[in-house]
Tab-separated table of C-alpha atoms in Angstrom:
chain	number	residue	atom	x	y	z
A	13	MET	CA	65.380	33.890	110.444
A	14	THR	CA	67.517	30.722	110.612
A	15	HIS	CA	66.370	27.137	111.141
A	16	GLN	CA	67.916	27.200	114.615
A	17	ASP	CA	66.023	30.409	115.441
A	18	LYS	CA	62.762	28.704	114.521
A	19	ILE	CA	63.560	25.687	116.678
A	20	GLN	CA	64.266	27.977	119.632
A	21	ILE	CA	61.029	29.907	119.070
A	22	VAL	CA	58.993	26.687	119.000
A	23	GLU	CA	60.666	25.399	122.174
A	24	VAL	CA	59.785	28.549	124.119
A	25	LEU	CA	56.335	28.647	122.497
A	26	GLU	CA	55.607	25.180	123.894
A	27	LYS	CA	56.336	26.475	127.405
A	28	PHE	CA	53.954	29.402	126.882
A	29	ILE	CA	51.222	27.036	125.703
A	30	ILE	CA	51.649	24.879	128.811
A	31	GLN	CA	51.423	27.995	131.005
A	32	LYS	CA	48.329	29.342	129.221
A	33	GLY	CA	46.622	25.967	128.952
A	34	SER	CA	46.090	25.868	125.190
A	35	ALA	CA	47.407	27.150	121.858
A	36	ASN	CA	44.093	28.951	121.313
A	37	LYS	CA	44.630	31.065	124.417
A	38	VAL	CA	48.171	31.937	123.321
A	39	ALA	CA	46.989	32.845	119.805
A	40	ALA	CA	44.261	35.048	121.268
A	41	ASP	CA	46.983	37.221	122.828
A	42	MET	CA	48.964	37.500	119.588
A	43	PRO	CA	47.522	39.943	117.019
A	44	GLY	CA	47.507	38.445	113.528
A	45	VAL	CA	48.568	34.931	114.586
A	46	SER	CA	46.033	32.118	114.323
A	47	PRO	CA	45.878	28.798	116.199
A	48	ALA	CA	46.426	27.090	112.815
A	49	THR	CA	49.720	28.935	112.352
A	50	LEU	CA	50.881	27.936	115.839
A	51	SER	CA	49.926	24.352	115.051
A	52	GLN	CA	52.021	24.427	111.874
A	53	MET	CA	54.977	25.806	113.822
A	54	ARG	CA	54.698	23.129	116.480
A	55	ASN	CA	54.432	20.390	113.838
A	56	HIS	CA	57.433	21.786	111.917
A	57	ASN	CA	55.324	22.528	108.828
A	58	TRP	CA	57.307	25.696	108.200
A	59	ASP	CA	57.452	26.069	104.412
A	60	LEU	CA	54.433	28.382	104.120
A	61	ILE	CA	54.985	30.451	107.274
A	62	ALA	CA	56.196	33.969	106.475
A	63	ALA	CA	59.252	35.399	108.259
A	64	GLU	CA	57.108	38.219	109.639
A	65	MET	CA	54.899	35.652	111.390
A	66	TRP	CA	57.963	34.094	113.005
A	67	ARG	CA	59.069	37.534	114.193
A	68	ARG	CA	55.660	38.186	115.754
A	69	VAL	CA	55.783	34.951	117.720
A	70	ALA	CA	59.433	35.519	118.672
A	71	LYS	CA	58.589	38.962	120.002
A	72	TYR	CA	55.657	37.565	121.994
A	73	VAL	CA	57.747	34.847	123.663
A	74	GLY	CA	60.605	37.273	124.334
A	75	LEU	CA	63.087	35.912	121.825
A	76	SER	CA	63.423	38.870	119.474
A	77	ALA	CA	67.038	38.743	118.354
A	78	ASN	CA	66.826	42.274	117.041
A	79	GLU	CA	68.339	44.389	119.801
A	80	TRP	CA	67.324	47.608	118.169
A	81	ASN	CA	65.311	50.395	119.726
A	82	TYR	CA	62.795	52.362	117.727
A	83	ALA	CA	63.493	56.091	117.510
A	84	GLU	CA	61.101	58.769	116.328
A	85	THR	CA	62.153	60.637	113.184
A	86	ARG	CA	60.292	63.170	111.063
A	87	ASN	CA	59.360	60.439	108.600
A	88	SER	CA	58.289	57.908	111.225
A	89	LYS	CA	56.116	60.513	112.931
A	90	ASP	CA	54.482	61.455	109.623
A	91	LEU	CA	54.048	57.832	108.553
A	92	LEU	CA	52.348	56.829	111.789
A	93	GLN	CA	49.940	59.722	111.312
A	94	PHE	CA	49.243	58.741	107.687
A	95	PHE	CA	48.659	55.111	108.661
A	96	SER	CA	46.304	56.142	111.444
A	97	GLU	CA	44.284	58.395	109.133
A	98	SER	CA	44.111	55.719	106.443
A	99	GLN	CA	42.826	53.143	108.909
A	100	GLN	CA	40.437	55.442	110.744
A	101	PHE	CA	38.829	56.921	107.637
A	102	SER	CA	39.286	53.987	105.195
A	103	MET	CA	41.456	56.147	102.967
A	104	VAL	CA	43.752	55.067	100.136
A	105	MET	CA	47.197	56.687	100.027
A	106	ALA	CA	50.414	56.449	98.024
A	107	ILE	CA	53.560	57.330	99.981
A	108	THR	CA	57.004	57.614	98.387
A	109	GLY	CA	60.449	58.075	99.864
A	110	LYS	CA	64.068	57.244	99.243
A	111	ALA	CA	65.362	53.772	100.019
A	112	GLY	CA	66.430	53.732	103.656
A	113	SER	CA	64.053	56.493	104.750
A	114	GLY	CA	62.531	54.303	107.458
A	115	LYS	CA	59.296	53.302	105.707
A	116	THR	CA	59.440	49.582	106.400
A	117	GLU	CA	60.440	49.735	110.067
A	118	THR	CA	57.717	52.262	110.810
A	119	ALA	CA	55.140	50.134	109.004
A	120	LYS	CA	56.204	47.114	111.066
A	121	LYS	CA	55.822	49.128	114.259
A	122	TYR	CA	52.352	50.294	113.262
A	123	GLU	CA	51.266	46.767	112.324
A	124	SER	CA	52.494	45.348	115.627
A	125	GLU	CA	50.605	47.954	117.649
A	126	ASN	CA	47.316	48.159	115.741
A	127	LYS	CA	44.815	45.380	115.249
A	128	ASN	CA	43.360	44.538	111.845
A	129	THR	CA	46.457	45.909	110.087
A	130	PHE	CA	48.158	43.738	107.468
A	131	LEU	CA	51.605	44.632	106.131
A	132	LEU	CA	52.793	42.960	102.932
A	133	SER	CA	56.387	43.280	101.718
A	134	CYS	CA	55.951	42.997	97.954
A	135	ASN	CA	58.285	41.186	95.553
A	136	GLU	CA	58.909	41.100	91.822
A	137	TYR	CA	58.045	37.421	91.479
A	138	TRP	CA	54.516	37.748	92.865
A	139	ASP	CA	51.567	36.988	90.631
A	140	LYS	CA	47.953	37.624	91.671
A	141	ARG	CA	47.638	34.213	93.301
A	142	TRP	CA	50.814	34.706	95.324
A	143	PHE	CA	49.611	38.144	96.396
A	144	LEU	CA	46.383	36.634	97.764
A	145	ARG	CA	48.348	33.801	99.361
A	146	GLU	CA	50.511	36.288	101.271
A	147	LEU	CA	47.513	38.341	102.338
A	148	LEU	CA	45.588	35.309	103.568
A	149	GLY	CA	48.694	34.112	105.390
A	150	LYS	CA	48.915	37.448	107.179
A	151	MET	CA	45.294	37.068	108.208
A	152	GLY	CA	45.975	33.584	109.553
A	153	LYS	CA	43.582	32.071	107.014
A	154	GLU	CA	44.009	28.752	105.213
A	155	PHE	CA	44.436	28.914	101.437
A	156	ALA	CA	45.777	25.510	100.412
A	157	GLY	CA	43.735	24.017	97.581
A	158	SER	CA	41.705	27.194	97.024
A	159	THR	CA	41.149	28.640	93.567
A	160	MET	CA	42.008	32.294	93.009
A	161	PRO	CA	38.346	33.422	93.089
A	162	GLU	CA	37.899	31.501	96.346
A	163	MET	CA	40.998	33.161	97.804
A	164	MET	CA	39.729	36.580	96.791
A	165	TYR	CA	36.338	35.799	98.334
A	166	LYS	CA	38.024	34.801	101.619
A	167	VAL	CA	40.078	38.016	101.672
A	168	VAL	CA	37.100	40.298	101.040
A	169	LEU	CA	34.807	38.373	103.396
A	170	HIS	CA	37.336	38.515	106.230
A	171	LEU	CA	38.214	42.188	105.743
A	172	ASN	CA	34.538	43.141	105.608
A	173	SER	CA	34.017	41.349	108.910
A	174	LEU	CA	36.672	43.450	110.653
A	175	GLU	CA	36.405	46.887	112.176
A	176	SER	CA	38.584	49.459	110.368
A	177	PRO	CA	40.958	47.045	108.599
A	178	MET	CA	43.998	48.323	106.718
A	179	ILE	CA	46.453	46.896	104.190
A	180	ILE	CA	49.943	48.364	103.784
A	181	LEU	CA	51.701	47.365	100.555
A	182	ASP	CA	55.392	48.018	101.171
A	183	GLU	CA	57.684	48.224	98.123
A	184	ALA	CA	54.636	48.357	95.862
A	185	ASP	CA	56.854	49.493	92.982
A	186	LYS	CA	58.192	45.926	92.767
A	187	LEU	CA	54.813	44.510	91.744
A	188	ALA	CA	54.278	43.474	88.133
A	189	ASP	CA	51.601	45.366	86.213
A	190	ASN	CA	48.928	42.693	86.503
A	191	VAL	CA	49.385	42.514	90.289
A	192	LEU	CA	49.578	46.272	90.731
A	193	LEU	CA	46.325	46.614	88.788
A	194	PHE	CA	44.838	44.017	91.153
A	195	PHE	CA	44.887	46.868	93.674
A	196	ILE	CA	41.950	48.369	91.746
A	197	THR	CA	39.893	45.210	92.339
A	198	LEU	CA	40.675	45.307	96.055
A	199	TYR	CA	39.743	48.964	96.229
A	200	ASN	CA	36.434	48.396	94.446
A	201	GLU	CA	35.504	45.512	96.754
A	202	LEU	CA	36.515	47.326	99.958
A	203	GLU	CA	35.825	50.980	99.204
A	204	ASN	CA	34.904	53.033	102.295
A	205	HIS	CA	35.594	50.067	104.571
A	206	CYS	CA	39.324	49.287	104.335
A	207	GLY	CA	42.317	51.627	104.331
A	208	ILE	CA	45.017	50.836	101.766
A	209	VAL	CA	48.500	52.374	101.674
A	210	LEU	CA	50.874	51.931	98.738
A	211	MET	CA	54.426	52.590	99.912
A	212	ALA	CA	57.472	52.679	97.647
A	213	THR	CA	60.409	54.644	96.276
A	214	HIS	CA	59.892	57.523	93.864
A	215	PHE	CA	59.933	54.994	91.029
A	216	LEU	CA	56.289	54.184	91.745
A	217	GLU	CA	55.189	57.757	91.061
A	218	LYS	CA	57.286	57.919	87.889
A	219	ARG	CA	55.833	54.607	86.753
A	220	ILE	CA	52.240	55.696	87.354
A	221	ARG	CA	52.716	59.055	85.650
A	222	ARG	CA	54.435	57.403	82.690
A	223	GLY	CA	51.583	54.906	82.437
A	224	ILE	CA	49.053	57.734	82.418
A	225	ALA	CA	51.000	59.624	79.753
A	226	THR	CA	51.056	56.544	77.500
A	227	GLU	CA	47.425	55.725	78.336
A	228	LYS	CA	48.392	52.383	79.797
A	229	LYS	CA	45.453	50.335	81.040
A	230	GLY	CA	44.540	50.911	84.681
A	231	TYR	CA	47.093	53.567	85.528
A	232	ARG	CA	44.665	56.481	85.452
A	233	GLU	CA	42.383	54.457	87.748
A	234	ILE	CA	45.210	53.832	90.228
A	235	TYR	CA	46.106	57.529	90.257
A	236	SER	CA	42.469	58.451	90.863
A	237	ARG	CA	42.099	56.007	93.736
A	238	VAL	CA	45.142	57.367	95.604
A	239	GLY	CA	43.595	60.827	95.475
A	240	LEU	CA	45.668	62.193	92.580
A	241	ARG	CA	48.541	62.649	94.994
A	242	PHE	CA	51.783	60.975	96.028
A	243	ILE	CA	52.868	61.891	99.546
A	244	GLU	CA	56.644	62.427	99.572
A	245	LEU	CA	58.698	61.796	102.697
A	246	GLU	CA	61.483	64.095	103.881
A	247	ASN	CA	65.199	63.397	103.647
A	248	THR	CA	66.796	62.027	106.808
A	249	SER	CA	68.170	64.913	108.875
A	250	TYR	CA	70.998	65.161	111.404
A	251	SER	CA	68.372	65.352	114.147
A	252	ASP	CA	66.876	62.060	112.910
A	253	VAL	CA	70.286	60.370	113.000
A	254	GLN	CA	70.931	61.766	116.466
A	255	ASN	CA	67.609	60.410	117.762
A	256	ILE	CA	68.378	56.958	116.361
A	257	CYS	CA	71.883	56.916	117.838
A	258	VAL	CA	70.798	58.058	121.298
A	259	ALA	CA	67.908	55.572	121.382
A	260	ASN	CA	70.420	52.807	120.704
A	261	GLY	CA	73.002	53.788	123.298
A	262	LEU	CA	75.325	56.000	121.272
A	263	GLU	CA	75.608	59.524	122.680
A	264	ASP	CA	79.087	60.593	121.560
A	265	THR	CA	78.470	63.825	119.622
A	266	LEU	CA	81.528	63.460	117.406
A	267	MET	CA	80.592	59.888	116.449
A	268	ILE	CA	76.986	60.907	115.753
A	269	ARG	CA	78.211	63.636	113.410
A	270	THR	CA	80.502	61.163	111.675
A	271	ILE	CA	77.642	58.714	111.209
A	272	SER	CA	75.358	61.487	109.929
A	273	LYS	CA	77.909	62.464	107.272
A	274	ASP	CA	78.641	58.872	106.276
A	275	CYS	CA	75.089	57.506	106.127
A	276	GLU	CA	73.925	59.590	103.133
A	277	GLY	CA	70.461	59.828	104.641
A	278	ASP	CA	69.980	56.042	104.721
A	279	VAL	CA	68.602	54.768	108.031
A	280	ARG	CA	69.837	51.245	107.251
A	281	ARG	CA	73.341	52.646	106.939
A	282	VAL	CA	72.921	54.411	110.290
A	283	ARG	CA	72.102	51.076	111.859
A	284	ARG	CA	75.186	49.412	110.344
A	285	LEU	CA	77.445	52.202	111.538
A	286	ILE	CA	76.054	52.063	115.069
A	287	TYR	CA	76.646	48.312	115.202
A	288	ALA	CA	80.146	48.785	113.794
A	289	HIS	CA	80.919	51.357	116.483
A	290	LYS	CA	79.603	49.064	119.222
A	291	ARG	CA	81.714	46.155	117.949
A	292	ALA	CA	84.813	48.362	117.819
A	293	SER	CA	84.160	49.496	121.356
């Protein structure tokens, strides 16, 4: 998301606000976007606004630069079902799959189509405070000047006020130990009310099992809370690649086979190859 993209989004957003009559009315139509966030965008206070929030607003105003059509694959179908079950029954799950298996894109789709769902893309540099900051930002809640206990209180209070909330922690294997263990605190505060999905590569399962074997603090508790099970996604099949290609305007059978052989089961690679073919054409 470039600076120019943000300027364009704000310009079109202003037109929508004029049409609707107020920023509050526009925000009411945008799941997960608060009037305060729109105000920050309009005032060019952009430093604390996550890229995902910009994408939500861009999609709403019709400026999504991502000309990419979603295609159903075995993994996306399974993931959507897992997410739905987690949210409906307030379940905690751990889902693992290879990099490029379509986890993130499917999670984004689910978040965009289901209210009270909050997707966090985790990073290595996060500490507990940054984790809460990102979560509050997703909820459209203010956090500036708050202590960590106050931030945690706001998170729990807001989630408890919602009907069937869910948190998806994408790339959870990137979290440092102290932040990963923070998941236990969230679970304890929100048990039987909020669904939580940990999503990562197979490294997360190896890390948890290694922590249990060495009796590392908290790891047995994490394993217990995800139901003593890691749900493993399938490898990307030729049929999956074909569905993605056709959904994005590529129907040449020979080219689809070439892409399937070259992508090594990585959906991101499929996307690159489709774009490369379109540019060459």
